[in-house]
Tab-separated table of C-alpha atoms in Angstrom:
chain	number	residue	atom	x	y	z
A	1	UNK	CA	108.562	97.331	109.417
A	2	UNK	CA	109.391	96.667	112.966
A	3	UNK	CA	113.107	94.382	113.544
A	4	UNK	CA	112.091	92.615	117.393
A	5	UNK	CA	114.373	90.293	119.040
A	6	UNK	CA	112.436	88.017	121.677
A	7	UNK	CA	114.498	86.996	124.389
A	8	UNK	CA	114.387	83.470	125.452
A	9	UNK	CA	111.031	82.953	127.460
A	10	UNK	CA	108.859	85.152	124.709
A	11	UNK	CA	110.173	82.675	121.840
A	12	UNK	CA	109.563	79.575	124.620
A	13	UNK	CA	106.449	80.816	125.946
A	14	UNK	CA	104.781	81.951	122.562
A	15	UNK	CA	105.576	78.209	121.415
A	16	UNK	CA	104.470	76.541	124.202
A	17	UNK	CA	101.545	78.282	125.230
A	18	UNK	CA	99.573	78.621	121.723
A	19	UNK	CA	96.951	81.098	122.852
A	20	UNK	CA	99.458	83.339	125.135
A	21	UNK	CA	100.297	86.908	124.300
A	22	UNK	CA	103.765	85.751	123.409
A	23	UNK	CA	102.125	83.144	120.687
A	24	UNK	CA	100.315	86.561	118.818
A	25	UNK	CA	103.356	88.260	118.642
A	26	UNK	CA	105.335	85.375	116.995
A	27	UNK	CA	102.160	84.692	114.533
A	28	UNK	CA	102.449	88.287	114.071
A	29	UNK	CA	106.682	87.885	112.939
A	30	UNK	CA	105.090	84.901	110.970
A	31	UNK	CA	102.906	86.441	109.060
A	32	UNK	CA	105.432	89.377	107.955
A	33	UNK	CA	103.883	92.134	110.596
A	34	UNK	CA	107.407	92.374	112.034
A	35	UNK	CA	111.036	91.311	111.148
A	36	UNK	CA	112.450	88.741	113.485
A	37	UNK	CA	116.357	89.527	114.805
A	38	UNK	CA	117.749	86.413	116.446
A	39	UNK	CA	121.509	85.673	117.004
A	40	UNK	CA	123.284	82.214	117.584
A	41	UNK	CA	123.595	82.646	120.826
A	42	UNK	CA	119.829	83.099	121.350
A	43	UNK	CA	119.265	79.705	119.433
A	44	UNK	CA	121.754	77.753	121.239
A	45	UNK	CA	120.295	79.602	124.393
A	46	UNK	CA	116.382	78.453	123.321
A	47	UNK	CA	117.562	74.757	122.472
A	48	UNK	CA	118.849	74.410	125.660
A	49	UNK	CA	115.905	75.574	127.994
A	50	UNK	CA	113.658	73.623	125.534
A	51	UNK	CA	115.333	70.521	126.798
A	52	UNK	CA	114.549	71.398	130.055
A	53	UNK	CA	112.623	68.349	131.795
A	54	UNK	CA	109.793	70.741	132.994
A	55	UNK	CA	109.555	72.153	129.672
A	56	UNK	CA	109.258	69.338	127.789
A	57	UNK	CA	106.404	67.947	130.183
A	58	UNK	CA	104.541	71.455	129.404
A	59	UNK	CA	104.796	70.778	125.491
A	60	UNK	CA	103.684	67.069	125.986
A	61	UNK	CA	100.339	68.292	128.519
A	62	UNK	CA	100.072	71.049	125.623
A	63	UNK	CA	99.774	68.725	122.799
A	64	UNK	CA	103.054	70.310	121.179
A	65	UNK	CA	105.227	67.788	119.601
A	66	UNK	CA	108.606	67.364	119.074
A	67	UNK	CA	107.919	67.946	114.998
A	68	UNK	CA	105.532	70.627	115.765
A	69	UNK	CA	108.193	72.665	117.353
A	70	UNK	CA	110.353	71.669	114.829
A	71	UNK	CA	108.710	73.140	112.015
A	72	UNK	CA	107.945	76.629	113.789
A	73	UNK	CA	111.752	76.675	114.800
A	74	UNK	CA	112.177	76.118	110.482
A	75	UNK	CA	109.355	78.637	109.895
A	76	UNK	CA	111.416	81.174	111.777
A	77	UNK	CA	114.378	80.214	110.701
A	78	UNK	CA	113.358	80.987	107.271
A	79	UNK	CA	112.283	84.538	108.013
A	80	UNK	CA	114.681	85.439	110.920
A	81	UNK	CA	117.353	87.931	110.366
A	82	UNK	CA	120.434	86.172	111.266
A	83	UNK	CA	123.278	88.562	113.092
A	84	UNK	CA	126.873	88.173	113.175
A	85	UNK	CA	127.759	87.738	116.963
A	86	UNK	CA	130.356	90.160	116.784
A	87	UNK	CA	128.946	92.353	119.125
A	88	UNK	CA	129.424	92.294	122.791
A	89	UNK	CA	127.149	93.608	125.187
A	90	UNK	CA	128.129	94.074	129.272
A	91	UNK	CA	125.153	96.087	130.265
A	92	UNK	CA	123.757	93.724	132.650
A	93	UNK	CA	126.379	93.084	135.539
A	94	UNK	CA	123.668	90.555	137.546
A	95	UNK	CA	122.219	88.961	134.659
A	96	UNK	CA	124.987	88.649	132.414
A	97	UNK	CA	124.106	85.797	130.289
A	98	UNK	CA	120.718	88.656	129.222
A	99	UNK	CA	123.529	90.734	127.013
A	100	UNK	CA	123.357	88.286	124.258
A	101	UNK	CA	119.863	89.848	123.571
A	102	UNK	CA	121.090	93.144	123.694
A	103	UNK	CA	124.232	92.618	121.641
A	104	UNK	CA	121.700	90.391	119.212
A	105	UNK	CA	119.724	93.585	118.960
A	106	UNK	CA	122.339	96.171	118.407
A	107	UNK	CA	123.386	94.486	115.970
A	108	UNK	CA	120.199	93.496	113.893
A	109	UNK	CA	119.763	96.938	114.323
A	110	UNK	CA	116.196	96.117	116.008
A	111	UNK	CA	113.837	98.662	117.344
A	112	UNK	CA	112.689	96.544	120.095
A	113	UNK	CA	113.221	93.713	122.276
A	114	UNK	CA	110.840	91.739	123.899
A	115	UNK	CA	110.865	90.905	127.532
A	116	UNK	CA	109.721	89.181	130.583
A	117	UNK	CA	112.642	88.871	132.280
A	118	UNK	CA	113.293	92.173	134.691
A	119	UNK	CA	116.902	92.260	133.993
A	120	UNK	CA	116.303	93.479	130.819
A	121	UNK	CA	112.949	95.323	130.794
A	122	UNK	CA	114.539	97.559	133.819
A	123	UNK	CA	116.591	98.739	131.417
A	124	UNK	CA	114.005	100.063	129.077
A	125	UNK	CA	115.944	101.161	126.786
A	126	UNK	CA	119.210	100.308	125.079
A	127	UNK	CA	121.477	102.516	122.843
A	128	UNK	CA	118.068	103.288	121.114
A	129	UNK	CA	116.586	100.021	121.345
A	130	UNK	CA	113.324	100.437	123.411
A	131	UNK	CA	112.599	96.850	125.539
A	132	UNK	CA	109.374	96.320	126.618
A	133	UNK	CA	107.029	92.669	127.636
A	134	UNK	CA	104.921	91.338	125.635
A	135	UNK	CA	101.487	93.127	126.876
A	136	UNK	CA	103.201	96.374	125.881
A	137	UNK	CA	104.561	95.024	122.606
A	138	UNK	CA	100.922	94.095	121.292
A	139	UNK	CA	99.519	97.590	122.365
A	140	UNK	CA	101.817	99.482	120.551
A	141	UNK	CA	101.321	97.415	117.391
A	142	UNK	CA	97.234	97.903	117.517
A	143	UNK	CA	97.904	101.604	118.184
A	144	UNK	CA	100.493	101.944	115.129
A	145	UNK	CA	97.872	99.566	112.575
């Protein structure tokens, strides 16, 4: 099985947006097709943009509640493989605060992480970790089923 960290905007955007790419990859990690890596540092990151005014307009005009959200944040919770945070990553000089997903997947010893943000998906690969958006996520999972 597949270990995926989703860096902040996939995990915002798949809850968010119910019908996005980003939602089928997290019912995907829901229903057991993949094994969800997350860190500390990429929950304290999500809580935070998820309190962003703009945000929370977007989940009201989306009919997402507060408890809604709440319950998919327990859901993965649940399932997610928690890592350490012992790790440090300093790949990414002008997007530093993006090495928490790399160090997150290092050390959840993921295979991939997934990525919207071009600080990360330049990278396209790290120490064997293979980071790719969304789009390319889903295609490789119908191709491997």
């Amino acid at each position: 099985m597949m270990r995926v960290v989703l860096d902040t905007n996939v995990l915002v955007s798949a809850i968010l947006v119910p019908r996005s790419i980003p939602a089928r990859i997290l019912q995907l990690i829901l229903e057991g097709g993949s094994t969800f890596v997350i860190s500390q540092d990429i929950i304290d990151e999500a809580s935070r943009v998820l309190q962003y005014p703009g945000l929370v307009k977007l989940m009201k005009r989306n009919g997402v509640t507060p408890d809604e959200l709440e319950v998919v944040i327990d859901q993965l919770g649940k399932i997610a493989v928690m890592t350490p945070g012992q790790y440090t990553a300093d790949a990414i000089k002008d997007g530093p605060t993006d090495n928490i997903f790399l160090a997150c997947a290092v050390e959840g010893e993921a295979d991939f992480i997934i990525s919207g943000d071009r600080h990360l998906t330049n990278l396209k690969e790290f120490q064997g970790i293979t980071i790719v958006n969304p789009a390319t996520f889903l295609s490789i999972v119908r191709r491997e089923e």
